[in-house]
Amino acid sequence: MDIQPFIDRRARLLDRMREGVAVLPTASEKVRNRDAFYPFRADSYFHYLTGFDEPEAVLVLIAGEQPQSILFCRDKDPDKEIWDGFRFGPEAARETFGFDETHSISTLDEKLPELIANQPALWHSLGFDVEWDARLGRALNAVRAQSRAGKRAPATIHDLRAVLDEMRLIKDGHEIALMRRAADIAAAGHRRAMRLTTPGRWEYEIEAEFLHEFRRQGSQFPAYTPIVASGPGACVLHYVANDRRMQDGELLLIDAGCELDGYASDITRTFPVNGRFSGPQEDVYALVEAAQEAAIAAIRPGVHFMAPHEAAVKVLAQGMIDLKLLHGSVDGVIESESYKRFYMHRTSHWLGIDVHDAGEYKIGRPGDDHWRPLAPGMVLTVEPGCYIRPADDVPAAFHHIGIRIEDDALVTPAGCDILTAAAPKSIADIEALMAERST
Ligand code: GLY
Ligand code: MN
Ligand code: MN
């Protein structure tokens, strides 16, 4: 593993902190039932700064003239390693991950007061984990108790996330390479799904094909629970039951992305179970595709975060009127928000280590804030949709048609680069790929 990007990020954070001490624990292990644990996943911020993915680890950063990066981690333990596998231990962790110092996690509570004493500021994600808030509170009190010996507790507490979120918004080369690969793997999953979907198969069989493709290509986890929604399920935004038998004539909406070395991809494709779009399905699909094209065309440095959404909504509003789903003018439909009956979510979110990645969407002082302008290195999804539930005032031909098309866009100096372009999207490409099924 190339550890330099992690060392560089710590250096950049230490530079931005200027002074003070940061304390950042990784995630805690979670029991699923009795002796069985959920698969461990490092805390996103912790992974971003260390690449060290063992549980029971804490990063301490000391800013100033001689910046220091210190890791507390589990000791080597030959007995435990027989059961649970390899652990680095402090010495190998220091050498492998480029820390200035490493210590046994068992010494943390004893060392914390020394580490924070006489520092002007403490950087911490207050409120993220109440047990950690209490632990740091105890360390602060331990320092205060030594005031007559000349020890001083930090007078200021900063939220570490505020500075880290800004850093995470702009992806570095190492992150972009991983996200490209995560996007390629997810796109391969979608191609596989198109090749294997037929009437009579079950949604979970297609979900299994994604898990197979993700794992086969080295992805550790799905980035989120895959949505494999046929027929009416396509209009349920967070449908995850994936337990229905797919019928001839229906659409299948699949929102599935993988996580590779900590980085997410997020792709949605919608296609006909039988491989051929019906007339009404094609009408709605072409509309969502046009909305997505307009949103993608709006992405470039300097435009604000909501510009792609506004572009998509404009196209969708006109299309909903043309299809007689709504009545009135485009401006009227947008003004009254009546389009939200069929398109009720936003078009984009940041993407990165978290599928809904870190980073404020608005900037400026509260009361005088505005949507953040896009900048090269940001990654956002572009995912317009149209979800038509049956109703008396809606043409019956459109009932249960639920379509979303989602790609991942990297903002570049000239516009954007679609990382997920390898997942077929045009009606012609989808039908051509699905036509290969029977040959
Ligand atoms: N798959 C989660 C999302 O699209 O936001
Ligand atoms: Mn998304
Ligand atoms: Mn998605």
mmCIF file of C-alpha atoms and ligand atoms in Angstrom, residues 266 349 356 381 383 406, ligand 2:
data_model
loop_
_atom_site.group_PDB
_atom_site.id
_atom_site.type_symbol
_atom_site.label_atom_id
_atom_site.label_comp_id
_atom_site.label_asym_id
_atom_site.label_seq_id
_atom_site.Cartn_x
_atom_site.Cartn_y
_atom_site.Cartn_z
ATOM 1 C CA ASP A 266 -22.900 5.040 -6.478
ATOM 2 C CA HIS A 349 -24.657 14.654 -3.112
ATOM 3 C CA HIS A 356 -23.070 10.723 1.188
ATOM 4 C CA THR A 381 -23.520 12.215 -8.017
ATOM 5 C CA GLU A 383 -29.173 11.247 -10.155
ATOM 6 C CA GLU A 406 -27.279 7.989 -11.474
HETATM 7 MN MN MN B 2 -26.549 8.749 -4.761
#
